[in-house]
């Protein structure tokens, strides 16, 4: 429930340019990003479901990553496109905190998912004889449940505190979606919530990142001990796609959330947010498909079947 001290019915969202001339251009750009990202990830989702050669643990996690990317795009961009198209930038409290919940849930889910994918590569390369024993169907289901449930619980924790804030300084959110950091900037008596928000951020981002980092440290050590150049290249090729995704995702999200709030950071927050809510979900399928022979082979087989 919302705090009784709340004195407004909703928020005004100010995102990017308010220039009427630029808004149609921005709408077109974000529409193209949305359609492209959804279609690309839909192809990956369909390929993994329909091709039995991709029914492996690694592609089970990749399927979940594509599902997360579709959710990222759908939770954030439609409202932004509506604002750019109609000029109506009002969002109710219920709409705002619902969007905040799903966004935080998806973001937290992806963070945990990327660390589990790193662990999957670690087991495959450093302990291949036990791979199918560790990554069996039961454990895969358990991993997937932990990934999604942990993201939902973390989001519920943050959103429940955010919904109790009172807003007396401003009714304008300088962002293109209801982000915890942006909402906290316009709330009064926000010190406790900032402690909650940054504590959750420091626990939920660096810890999975550290797990991913340690996994790749051990992976690199194992690969360097392989004498055959072809075997080394094959091992590296199975990791480069995921490592690229990790670098892009963590690079942008840490820039956006690890930097303390300030009035001059509003635009930068939005720019970094575009990268991990729109650009990264659009690039992920390309990164995995262009650098992955299994995915390209599966795509070729499906295209041949349709002919």
PDB file of C-alpha atoms in Angstrom:
ATOM      1  CA  UNK A   1       0.000   0.000   0.000  1.00  0.00           C
ATOM      2  CA  UNK A   2       1.123   3.532  -0.655  1.00  0.00           C
ATOM      3  CA  UNK A   3       2.168   5.757   2.181  1.00  0.00           C
ATOM      4  CA  UNK A   4      -0.673   7.961   3.525  1.00  0.00           C
ATOM      5  CA  UNK A   5       1.642  10.971   3.230  1.00  0.00           C
ATOM      6  CA  UNK A   6       1.720  10.681  -0.555  1.00  0.00           C
ATOM      7  CA  UNK A   7       0.056  13.772  -1.967  1.00  0.00           C
ATOM      8  CA  UNK A   8       0.016  13.087  -5.702  1.00  0.00           C
ATOM      9  CA  UNK A   9      -1.832  10.612  -7.920  1.00  0.00           C
ATOM     10  CA  UNK A  10       1.069   9.871 -10.226  1.00  0.00           C
ATOM     11  CA  UNK A  11       4.231  11.142 -11.884  1.00  0.00           C
ATOM     12  CA  UNK A  12       5.287  13.082 -14.947  1.00  0.00           C
ATOM     13  CA  UNK A  13       8.087  11.305 -16.812  1.00  0.00           C
ATOM     14  CA  UNK A  14      10.645  13.474 -18.587  1.00  0.00           C
ATOM     15  CA  UNK A  15      12.819  11.383 -20.861  1.00  0.00           C
ATOM     16  CA  UNK A  16      15.400  12.525 -23.393  1.00  0.00           C
ATOM     17  CA  UNK A  17      14.224  15.371 -25.629  1.00  0.00           C
ATOM     18  CA  UNK A  18      11.022  17.373 -25.123  1.00  0.00           C
ATOM     19  CA  UNK A  19      11.505  18.922 -28.567  1.00  0.00           C
ATOM     20  CA  UNK A  20       8.451  18.052 -30.694  1.00  0.00           C
ATOM     21  CA  UNK A  21      10.667  17.849 -33.793  1.00  0.00           C
ATOM     22  CA  UNK A  22      13.019  15.262 -32.293  1.00  0.00           C
ATOM     23  CA  UNK A  23      10.350  13.081 -30.684  1.00  0.00           C
ATOM     24  CA  UNK A  24       9.181  11.361 -33.920  1.00  0.00           C
ATOM     25  CA  UNK A  25      12.806  10.540 -34.725  1.00  0.00           C
ATOM     26  CA  UNK A  26      13.396   9.093 -31.265  1.00  0.00           C
ATOM     27  CA  UNK A  27      10.125   7.161 -31.492  1.00  0.00           C
ATOM     28  CA  UNK A  28      11.256   5.604 -34.781  1.00  0.00           C
ATOM     29  CA  UNK A  29      14.648   4.680 -33.337  1.00  0.00           C
ATOM     30  CA  UNK A  30      13.203   3.017 -30.237  1.00  0.00           C
ATOM     31  CA  UNK A  31      10.487   1.284 -32.271  1.00  0.00           C
ATOM     32  CA  UNK A  32      13.140  -0.232 -34.526  1.00  0.00           C
ATOM     33  CA  UNK A  33      15.179  -1.314 -31.503  1.00  0.00           C
ATOM     34  CA  UNK A  34      12.110  -2.872 -29.892  1.00  0.00           C
ATOM     35  CA  UNK A  35      10.938  -4.761 -32.971  1.00  0.00           C
ATOM     36  CA  UNK A  36      14.463  -5.895 -33.856  1.00  0.00           C
ATOM     37  CA  UNK A  37      15.235  -7.065 -30.323  1.00  0.00           C
ATOM     38  CA  UNK A  38      11.941  -8.946 -29.910  1.00  0.00           C
ATOM     39  CA  UNK A  39      12.206 -10.646 -33.322  1.00  0.00           C
ATOM     40  CA  UNK A  40      15.851 -11.662 -32.805  1.00  0.00           C
ATOM     41  CA  UNK A  41      15.170 -13.141 -29.389  1.00  0.00           C
ATOM     42  CA  UNK A  42      11.985 -14.817 -30.651  1.00  0.00           C
ATOM     43  CA  UNK A  43      14.112 -16.588 -33.272  1.00  0.00           C
ATOM     44  CA  UNK A  44      16.518 -17.829 -30.577  1.00  0.00           C
ATOM     45  CA  UNK A  45      13.617 -18.982 -28.373  1.00  0.00           C
ATOM     46  CA  UNK A  46      12.007 -20.834 -31.273  1.00  0.00           C
ATOM     47  CA  UNK A  47      15.264 -22.436 -32.448  1.00  0.00           C
ATOM     48  CA  UNK A  48      16.158 -23.781 -29.010  1.00  0.00           C
ATOM     49  CA  UNK A  49      12.662 -25.183 -28.473  1.00  0.00           C
ATOM     50  CA  UNK A  50      12.344 -26.765 -31.917  1.00  0.00           C
ATOM     51  CA  UNK A  51      15.870 -28.096 -32.566  1.00  0.00           C
ATOM     52  CA  UNK A  52      16.809 -31.186 -30.526  1.00  0.00           C
ATOM     53  CA  UNK A  53      20.508 -30.498 -31.080  1.00  0.00           C
ATOM     54  CA  UNK A  54      20.136 -27.443 -28.847  1.00  0.00           C
ATOM     55  CA  UNK A  55      18.458 -29.284 -25.966  1.00  0.00           C
ATOM     56  CA  UNK A  56      21.529 -28.974 -23.746  1.00  0.00           C
ATOM     57  CA  UNK A  57      22.149 -27.176 -20.421  1.00  0.00           C
ATOM     58  CA  UNK A  58      24.009 -24.274 -22.045  1.00  0.00           C
ATOM     59  CA  UNK A  59      21.150 -23.575 -24.449  1.00  0.00           C
ATOM     60  CA  UNK A  60      18.593 -23.949 -21.680  1.00  0.00           C
ATOM     61  CA  UNK A  61      20.274 -20.985 -20.005  1.00  0.00           C
ATOM     62  CA  UNK A  62      20.518 -19.164 -23.332  1.00  0.00           C
ATOM     63  CA  UNK A  63      16.761 -19.679 -23.804  1.00  0.00           C
ATOM     64  CA  UNK A  64      16.172 -18.026 -20.425  1.00  0.00           C
ATOM     65  CA  UNK A  65      18.499 -15.167 -21.395  1.00  0.00           C
ATOM     66  CA  UNK A  66      16.460 -14.524 -24.542  1.00  0.00           C
ATOM     67  CA  UNK A  67      13.259 -14.614 -22.474  1.00  0.00           C
ATOM     68  CA  UNK A  68      14.792 -12.060 -20.092  1.00  0.00           C
ATOM     69  CA  UNK A  69      15.777  -9.845 -23.020  1.00  0.00           C
ATOM     70  CA  UNK A  70      12.238  -9.870 -24.427  1.00  0.00           C
ATOM     71  CA  UNK A  71      10.926  -8.899 -20.983  1.00  0.00           C
ATOM     72  CA  UNK A  72      13.496  -6.088 -20.698  1.00  0.00           C
ATOM     73  CA  UNK A  73      12.332  -4.569 -23.965  1.00  0.00           C
ATOM     74  CA  UNK A  74       8.635  -5.012 -23.219  1.00  0.00           C
ATOM     75  CA  UNK A  75       8.741  -3.598 -19.694  1.00  0.00           C
ATOM     76  CA  UNK A  76      10.578  -0.374 -20.562  1.00  0.00           C
ATOM     77  CA  UNK A  77      10.236   0.688 -24.213  1.00  0.00           C
ATOM     78  CA  UNK A  78       6.447   0.671 -24.900  1.00  0.00           C
ATOM     79  CA  UNK A  79       5.788   3.386 -22.306  1.00  0.00           C
ATOM     80  CA  UNK A  80       8.682   5.458 -23.660  1.00  0.00           C
ATOM     81  CA  UNK A  81       7.363   5.104 -27.223  1.00  0.00           C
ATOM     82  CA  UNK A  82       3.889   6.102 -26.044  1.00  0.00           C
ATOM     83  CA  UNK A  83       5.314   9.258 -24.454  1.00  0.00           C
ATOM     84  CA  UNK A  84       7.253  10.135 -27.604  1.00  0.00           C
ATOM     85  CA  UNK A  85       4.260   9.452 -29.859  1.00  0.00           C
ATOM     86  CA  UNK A  86       1.400  11.032 -27.884  1.00  0.00           C
ATOM     87  CA  UNK A  87       3.221  13.487 -25.620  1.00  0.00           C
ATOM     88  CA  UNK A  88       1.317  12.093 -22.615  1.00  0.00           C
ATOM     89  CA  UNK A  89       4.049  11.543 -20.034  1.00  0.00           C
ATOM     90  CA  UNK A  90       1.777  10.893 -17.045  1.00  0.00           C
ATOM     91  CA  UNK A  91       2.031   7.564 -15.229  1.00  0.00           C
ATOM     92  CA  UNK A  92      -0.067   6.541 -12.211  1.00  0.00           C
ATOM     93  CA  UNK A  93       1.420   5.205  -8.990  1.00  0.00           C
ATOM     94  CA  UNK A  94       0.140   1.711  -9.696  1.00  0.00           C
ATOM     95  CA  UNK A  95       1.573   1.740 -13.223  1.00  0.00           C
ATOM     96  CA  UNK A  96       4.877   3.152 -12.004  1.00  0.00           C
ATOM     97  CA  UNK A  97       5.476   0.662  -9.204  1.00  0.00           C
ATOM     98  CA  UNK A  98       4.235  -2.229 -11.329  1.00  0.00           C
ATOM     99  CA  UNK A  99       6.781  -1.279 -13.973  1.00  0.00           C
ATOM    100  CA  UNK A 100       9.416  -0.855 -11.264  1.00  0.00           C
ATOM    101  CA  UNK A 101       8.694  -4.328  -9.883  1.00  0.00           C
ATOM    102  CA  UNK A 102       8.966  -6.095 -13.242  1.00  0.00           C
ATOM    103  CA  UNK A 103      12.038  -4.107 -14.278  1.00  0.00           C
ATOM    104  CA  UNK A 104      13.894  -4.848 -11.015  1.00  0.00           C
ATOM    105  CA  UNK A 105      12.835  -8.484 -11.223  1.00  0.00           C
ATOM    106  CA  UNK A 106      14.154  -8.887 -14.775  1.00  0.00           C
ATOM    107  CA  UNK A 107      17.384  -7.027 -14.000  1.00  0.00           C
ATOM    108  CA  UNK A 108      18.063  -9.122 -10.883  1.00  0.00           C
ATOM    109  CA  UNK A 109      17.184 -12.303 -12.770  1.00  0.00           C
ATOM    110  CA  UNK A 110      19.664 -11.534 -15.544  1.00  0.00           C
ATOM    111  CA  UNK A 111      22.440 -10.815 -13.056  1.00  0.00           C
ATOM    112  CA  UNK A 112      22.016 -14.229 -11.424  1.00  0.00           C
ATOM    113  CA  UNK A 113      21.496 -15.937 -14.791  1.00  0.00           C
ATOM    114  CA  UNK A 114      24.769 -14.595 -16.202  1.00  0.00           C
ATOM    115  CA  UNK A 115      26.685 -15.902 -13.178  1.00  0.00           C
ATOM    116  CA  UNK A 116      25.054 -19.344 -13.538  1.00  0.00           C
ATOM    117  CA  UNK A 117      25.976 -19.359 -17.243  1.00  0.00           C
ATOM    118  CA  UNK A 118      29.576 -18.592 -16.264  1.00  0.00           C
ATOM    119  CA  UNK A 119      29.479 -21.506 -13.803  1.00  0.00           C
ATOM    120  CA  UNK A 120      28.117 -23.741 -16.565  1.00  0.00           C
ATOM    121  CA  UNK A 121      31.117 -22.889 -18.767  1.00  0.00           C
ATOM    122  CA  UNK A 122      33.452 -23.449 -15.813  1.00  0.00           C
ATOM    123  CA  UNK A 123      32.113 -26.965 -15.233  1.00  0.00           C
ATOM    124  CA  UNK A 124      32.170 -27.762 -18.980  1.00  0.00           C
ATOM    125  CA  UNK A 125      35.819 -26.746 -19.395  1.00  0.00           C
ATOM    126  CA  UNK A 126      37.392 -27.388 -15.990  1.00  0.00           C
ATOM    127  CA  UNK A 127      35.474 -30.519 -15.007  1.00  0.00           C
ATOM    128  CA  UNK A 128      34.122 -32.000 -18.266  1.00  0.00           C
ATOM    129  CA  UNK A 129      33.874 -35.584 -17.005  1.00  0.00           C
ATOM    130  CA  UNK A 130      31.353 -34.529 -14.351  1.00  0.00           C
ATOM    131  CA  UNK A 131      29.502 -32.013 -16.531  1.00  0.00           C
ATOM    132  CA  UNK A 132      26.437 -34.120 -17.265  1.00  0.00           C
ATOM    133  CA  UNK A 133      26.342 -35.317 -13.670  1.00  0.00           C
ATOM    134  CA  UNK A 134      26.321 -31.747 -12.317  1.00  0.00           C
ATOM    135  CA  UNK A 135      24.234 -30.202 -15.096  1.00  0.00           C
ATOM    136  CA  UNK A 136      21.507 -32.850 -15.153  1.00  0.00           C
ATOM    137  CA  UNK A 137      17.839 -32.052 -15.789  1.00  0.00           C
ATOM    138  CA  UNK A 138      16.979 -31.879 -12.092  1.00  0.00           C
ATOM    139  CA  UNK A 139      19.763 -29.393 -11.352  1.00  0.00           C
ATOM    140  CA  UNK A 140      18.941 -27.325 -14.438  1.00  0.00           C
ATOM    141  CA  UNK A 141      15.353 -26.940 -13.243  1.00  0.00           C
ATOM    142  CA  UNK A 142      16.658 -26.034  -9.773  1.00  0.00           C
ATOM    143  CA  UNK A 143      19.055 -23.442 -11.213  1.00  0.00           C
ATOM    144  CA  UNK A 144      16.313 -21.870 -13.342  1.00  0.00           C
ATOM    145  CA  UNK A 145      13.919 -21.709 -10.373  1.00  0.00           C
ATOM    146  CA  UNK A 146      16.574 -20.068  -8.181  1.00  0.00           C
ATOM    147  CA  UNK A 147      17.397 -17.586 -10.948  1.00  0.00           C
ATOM    148  CA  UNK A 148      13.822 -16.360 -11.424  1.00  0.00           C
ATOM    149  CA  UNK A 149      12.674 -16.587  -7.789  1.00  0.00           C
ATOM    150  CA  UNK A 150      15.711 -14.693  -6.463  1.00  0.00           C
ATOM    151  CA  UNK A 151      15.093 -11.919  -8.987  1.00  0.00           C
ATOM    152  CA  UNK A 152      11.426 -11.685  -8.016  1.00  0.00           C
ATOM    153  CA  UNK A 153      12.167 -11.618  -4.271  1.00  0.00           C
ATOM    154  CA  UNK A 154      14.829  -8.941  -4.634  1.00  0.00           C
ATOM    155  CA  UNK A 155      12.449  -6.829  -6.703  1.00  0.00           C
ATOM    156  CA  UNK A 156       9.614  -7.317  -4.218  1.00  0.00           C
ATOM    157  CA  UNK A 157      11.953  -6.180  -1.432  1.00  0.00           C
ATOM    158  CA  UNK A 158      13.004  -2.992  -3.251  1.00  0.00           C
ATOM    159  CA  UNK A 159       9.598  -2.109  -4.684  1.00  0.00           C
ATOM    160  CA  UNK A 160       7.808  -2.555  -1.363  1.00  0.00           C
ATOM    161  CA  UNK A 161      10.126   0.016   0.274  1.00  0.00           C
ATOM    162  CA  UNK A 162       9.902   2.356  -2.727  1.00  0.00           C
ATOM    163  CA  UNK A 163       6.094   2.313  -2.616  1.00  0.00           C
ATOM    164  CA  UNK A 164       6.181   3.605   0.969  1.00  0.00           C
ATOM    165  CA  UNK A 165       8.038   6.785   0.031  1.00  0.00           C
ATOM    166  CA  UNK A 166       6.300  10.147   0.187  1.00  0.00           C
ATOM    167  CA  UNK A 167       6.845  12.632  -2.631  1.00  0.00           C
ATOM    168  CA  UNK A 168       6.913  16.298  -1.709  1.00  0.00           C
ATOM    169  CA  UNK A 169       9.876  17.749  -3.647  1.00  0.00           C
ATOM    170  CA  UNK A 170       8.727  17.040  -7.201  1.00  0.00           C
ATOM    171  CA  UNK A 171       6.308  14.958  -9.248  1.00  0.00           C
ATOM    172  CA  UNK A 172       8.662  14.643 -12.218  1.00  0.00           C
ATOM    173  CA  UNK A 173      10.768  11.547 -12.837  1.00  0.00           C
ATOM    174  CA  UNK A 174      13.770  12.284 -15.034  1.00  0.00           C
ATOM    175  CA  UNK A 175      13.894   8.874 -16.653  1.00  0.00           C
ATOM    176  CA  UNK A 176      12.090   6.861 -19.333  1.00  0.00           C
ATOM    177  CA  UNK A 177      10.879   4.224 -16.877  1.00  0.00           C
ATOM    178  CA  UNK A 178      10.171   4.042 -13.134  1.00  0.00           C
ATOM    179  CA  UNK A 179      13.657   3.383 -11.831  1.00  0.00           C
ATOM    180  CA  UNK A 180      14.384   3.169  -8.084  1.00  0.00           C
ATOM    181  CA  UNK A 181      17.247   5.636  -8.314  1.00  0.00           C
ATOM    182  CA  UNK A 182      15.215   8.166 -10.330  1.00  0.00           C
ATOM    183  CA  UNK A 183      12.187   7.872  -8.026  1.00  0.00           C
ATOM    184  CA  UNK A 184      14.321   8.284  -4.895  1.00  0.00           C
ATOM    185  CA  UNK A 185      15.606  11.633  -6.203  1.00  0.00           C
ATOM    186  CA  UNK A 186      12.146  13.208  -5.919  1.00  0.00           C
ATOM    187  CA  UNK A 187      11.155  11.660  -2.574  1.00  0.00           C
ATOM    188  CA  UNK A 188      11.464  13.234   0.851  1.00  0.00           C
ATOM    189  CA  UNK A 189      12.998  11.427   3.856  1.00  0.00           C
ATOM    190  CA  UNK A 190      14.835   9.141   1.478  1.00  0.00           C
ATOM    191  CA  UNK A 191      17.973   8.371   3.493  1.00  0.00           C
ATOM    192  CA  UNK A 192      16.784   4.966   4.705  1.00  0.00           C
ATOM    193  CA  UNK A 193      15.606   3.930   1.245  1.00  0.00           C
ATOM    194  CA  UNK A 194      18.941   4.959  -0.284  1.00  0.00           C
ATOM    195  CA  UNK A 195      20.707   2.705   2.222  1.00  0.00           C
ATOM    196  CA  UNK A 196      18.359  -0.152   1.259  1.00  0.00           C
ATOM    197  CA  UNK A 197      18.772   0.494  -2.469  1.00  0.00           C
ATOM    198  CA  UNK A 198      22.555   0.737  -2.525  1.00  0.00           C
ATOM    199  CA  UNK A 199      22.967  -2.185  -0.121  1.00  0.00           C
ATOM    200  CA  UNK A 200      20.835  -4.351  -2.425  1.00  0.00           C
ATOM    201  CA  UNK A 201      22.791  -3.093  -5.435  1.00  0.00           C
ATOM    202  CA  UNK A 202      26.168  -3.833  -3.861  1.00  0.00           C
ATOM    203  CA  UNK A 203      25.051  -7.302  -2.786  1.00  0.00           C
ATOM    204  CA  UNK A 204      23.143  -8.262  -5.924  1.00  0.00           C
ATOM    205  CA  UNK A 205      25.635  -6.935  -8.481  1.00  0.00           C
ATOM    206  CA  UNK A 206      29.207  -7.455  -7.185  1.00  0.00           C
ATOM    207  CA  UNK A 207      28.577 -10.913  -5.652  1.00  0.00           C
ATOM    208  CA  UNK A 208      27.304 -12.556  -8.875  1.00  0.00           C
ATOM    209  CA  UNK A 209      29.947 -10.604 -10.784  1.00  0.00           C
ATOM    210  CA  UNK A 210      32.639 -12.011  -8.499  1.00  0.00           C
ATOM    211  CA  UNK A 211      31.325 -15.540  -9.070  1.00  0.00           C
ATOM    212  CA  UNK A 212      31.470 -14.972 -12.832  1.00  0.00           C
ATOM    213  CA  UNK A 213      34.946 -13.461 -12.576  1.00  0.00           C
ATOM    214  CA  UNK A 214      36.312 -16.360 -10.510  1.00  0.00           C
ATOM    215  CA  UNK A 215      34.756 -18.851 -12.920  1.00  0.00           C
ATOM    216  CA  UNK A 216      36.555 -17.247 -15.844  1.00  0.00           C
ATOM    217  CA  UNK A 217      39.838 -17.008 -13.953  1.00  0.00           C
ATOM    218  CA  UNK A 218      39.725 -20.786 -13.479  1.00  0.00           C
ATOM    219  CA  UNK A 219      38.600 -21.274 -17.077  1.00  0.00           C
ATOM    220  CA  UNK A 220      41.553 -19.287 -18.417  1.00  0.00           C
ATOM    221  CA  UNK A 221      43.979 -21.200 -16.201  1.00  0.00           C
ATOM    222  CA  UNK A 222      42.592 -24.514 -17.454  1.00  0.00           C
ATOM    223  CA  UNK A 223      42.723 -23.432 -21.098  1.00  0.00           C
ATOM    224  CA  UNK A 224      46.339 -22.269 -20.793  1.00  0.00           C
ATOM    225  CA  UNK A 225      47.308 -25.758 -19.642  1.00  0.00           C
ATOM    226  CA  UNK A 226      45.892 -27.305 -22.831  1.00  0.00           C
ATOM    227  CA  UNK A 227      48.742 -28.145 -25.201  1.00  0.00           C
ATOM    228  CA  UNK A 228      46.781 -28.368 -28.434  1.00  0.00           C
ATOM    229  CA  UNK A 229      46.217 -24.981 -30.094  1.00  0.00           C
ATOM    230  CA  UNK A 230      43.018 -26.221 -31.751  1.00  0.00           C
ATOM    231  CA  UNK A 231      41.614 -27.396 -28.425  1.00  0.00           C
ATOM    232  CA  UNK A 232      42.490 -24.075 -26.801  1.00  0.00           C
ATOM    233  CA  UNK A 233      40.753 -22.146 -29.577  1.00  0.00           C
ATOM    234  CA  UNK A 234      37.684 -24.373 -29.316  1.00  0.00           C
ATOM    235  CA  UNK A 235      37.466 -23.772 -25.564  1.00  0.00           C
ATOM    236  CA  UNK A 236      37.889 -20.036 -25.973  1.00  0.00           C
ATOM    237  CA  UNK A 237      35.212 -19.938 -28.681  1.00  0.00           C
ATOM    238  CA  UNK A 238      32.649 -21.483 -26.300  1.00  0.00           C
ATOM    239  CA  UNK A 239      33.255 -18.667 -23.803  1.00  0.00           C
ATOM    240  CA  UNK A 240      33.787 -15.520 -25.847  1.00  0.00           C
ATOM    241  CA  UNK A 241      30.090 -14.919 -26.555  1.00  0.00           C
ATOM    242  CA  UNK A 242      29.100 -15.116 -22.911  1.00  0.00           C
ATOM    243  CA  UNK A 243      32.131 -13.083 -21.857  1.00  0.00           C
ATOM    244  CA  UNK A 244      31.178 -10.365 -24.342  1.00  0.00           C
ATOM    245  CA  UNK A 245      27.621 -10.245 -22.972  1.00  0.00           C
ATOM    246  CA  UNK A 246      28.971 -10.076 -19.405  1.00  0.00           C
ATOM    247  CA  UNK A 247      31.292  -7.191 -20.260  1.00  0.00           C
ATOM    248  CA  UNK A 248      28.583  -5.106 -21.951  1.00  0.00           C
ATOM    249  CA  UNK A 249      25.963  -5.770 -19.281  1.00  0.00           C
ATOM    250  CA  UNK A 250      28.093  -5.182 -16.195  1.00  0.00           C
ATOM    251  CA  UNK A 251      29.931  -2.253 -17.740  1.00  0.00           C
ATOM    252  CA  UNK A 252      26.748  -0.292 -18.362  1.00  0.00           C
ATOM    253  CA  UNK A 253      24.804  -1.315 -15.257  1.00  0.00           C
ATOM    254  CA  UNK A 254      27.681  -0.473 -12.909  1.00  0.00           C
ATOM    255  CA  UNK A 255      28.083   2.935 -14.529  1.00  0.00           C
ATOM    256  CA  UNK A 256      24.390   3.616 -14.004  1.00  0.00           C
ATOM    257  CA  UNK A 257      23.921   2.285 -10.483  1.00  0.00           C
ATOM    258  CA  UNK A 258      27.282   2.421  -8.737  1.00  0.00           C
ATOM    259  CA  UNK A 259      27.647   6.177  -9.319  1.00  0.00           C
ATOM    260  CA  UNK A 260      26.066   8.335  -6.546  1.00  0.00           C
ATOM    261  CA  UNK A 261      23.012  10.367  -7.493  1.00  0.00           C
ATOM    262  CA  UNK A 262      23.460  13.936  -8.673  1.00  0.00           C
ATOM    263  CA  UNK A 263      21.469  16.397 -10.711  1.00  0.00           C
ATOM    264  CA  UNK A 264      23.919  16.238 -13.621  1.00  0.00           C
ATOM    265  CA  UNK A 265      23.734  12.436 -13.825  1.00  0.00           C
ATOM    266  CA  UNK A 266      20.102  12.233 -15.019  1.00  0.00           C
ATOM    267  CA  UNK A 267      20.906  12.174 -18.726  1.00  0.00           C
ATOM    268  CA  UNK A 268      23.839   9.800 -18.239  1.00  0.00           C
ATOM    269  CA  UNK A 269      21.610   7.436 -16.251  1.00  0.00           C
ATOM    270  CA  UNK A 270      19.163   7.347 -19.139  1.00  0.00           C
ATOM    271  CA  UNK A 271      21.882   6.793 -21.732  1.00  0.00           C
ATOM    272  CA  UNK A 272      23.422   3.900 -19.774  1.00  0.00           C
ATOM    273  CA  UNK A 273      19.937   2.506 -19.161  1.00  0.00           C
ATOM    274  CA  UNK A 274      19.248   2.425 -22.902  1.00  0.00           C
ATOM    275  CA  UNK A 275      22.312   0.230 -23.340  1.00  0.00           C
ATOM    276  CA  UNK A 276      21.267  -2.516 -20.932  1.00  0.00           C
ATOM    277  CA  UNK A 277      17.491  -2.310 -21.461  1.00  0.00           C
ATOM    278  CA  UNK A 278      17.444  -1.963 -25.259  1.00  0.00           C
ATOM    279  CA  UNK A 279      20.855  -2.189 -26.957  1.00  0.00           C
ATOM    280  CA  UNK A 280      22.132  -5.238 -25.040  1.00  0.00           C
ATOM    281  CA  UNK A 281      18.915  -7.308 -25.529  1.00  0.00           C
ATOM    282  CA  UNK A 282      19.134  -6.451 -29.230  1.00  0.00           C
ATOM    283  CA  UNK A 283      22.825  -7.427 -29.463  1.00  0.00           C
ATOM    284  CA  UNK A 284      22.732 -10.628 -27.393  1.00  0.00           C
ATOM    285  CA  UNK A 285      21.140 -12.806 -30.105  1.00  0.00           C
ATOM    286  CA  UNK A 286      23.623 -11.476 -32.672  1.00  0.00           C
ATOM    287  CA  UNK A 287      26.566 -12.137 -30.355  1.00  0.00           C
ATOM    288  CA  UNK A 288      25.485 -15.714 -29.740  1.00  0.00           C
ATOM    289  CA  UNK A 289      24.341 -16.515 -33.275  1.00  0.00           C
ATOM    290  CA  UNK A 290      27.230 -14.971 -35.191  1.00  0.00           C
ATOM    291  CA  UNK A 291      29.874 -16.578 -32.959  1.00  0.00           C
ATOM    292  CA  UNK A 292      28.108 -19.874 -32.338  1.00  0.00           C
ATOM    293  CA  UNK A 293      28.210 -22.665 -34.933  1.00  0.00           C
ATOM    294  CA  UNK A 294      25.450 -24.645 -33.176  1.00  0.00           C
ATOM    295  CA  UNK A 295      22.981 -21.766 -33.452  1.00  0.00           C
ATOM    296  CA  UNK A 296      23.853 -20.984 -37.083  1.00  0.00           C
ATOM    297  CA  UNK A 297      23.602 -24.677 -37.968  1.00  0.00           C
ATOM    298  CA  UNK A 298      20.217 -24.941 -36.247  1.00  0.00           C
ATOM    299  CA  UNK A 299      19.016 -21.862 -38.131  1.00  0.00           C
ATOM    300  CA  UNK A 300      20.196 -23.365 -41.435  1.00  0.00           C
ATOM    301  CA  UNK A 301      18.445 -26.668 -40.717  1.00  0.00           C
ATOM    302  CA  UNK A 302      15.176 -24.903 -39.913  1.00  0.00           C
ATOM    303  CA  UNK A 303      15.372 -22.770 -43.046  1.00  0.00           C
ATOM    304  CA  UNK A 304      15.993 -25.877 -45.170  1.00  0.00           C
ATOM    305  CA  UNK A 305      12.993 -27.639 -43.593  1.00  0.00           C
ATOM    306  CA  UNK A 306      10.710 -24.716 -44.469  1.00  0.00           C
ATOM    307  CA  UNK A 307      11.853 -24.850 -48.094  1.00  0.00           C
TER     308      UNK A 307
END
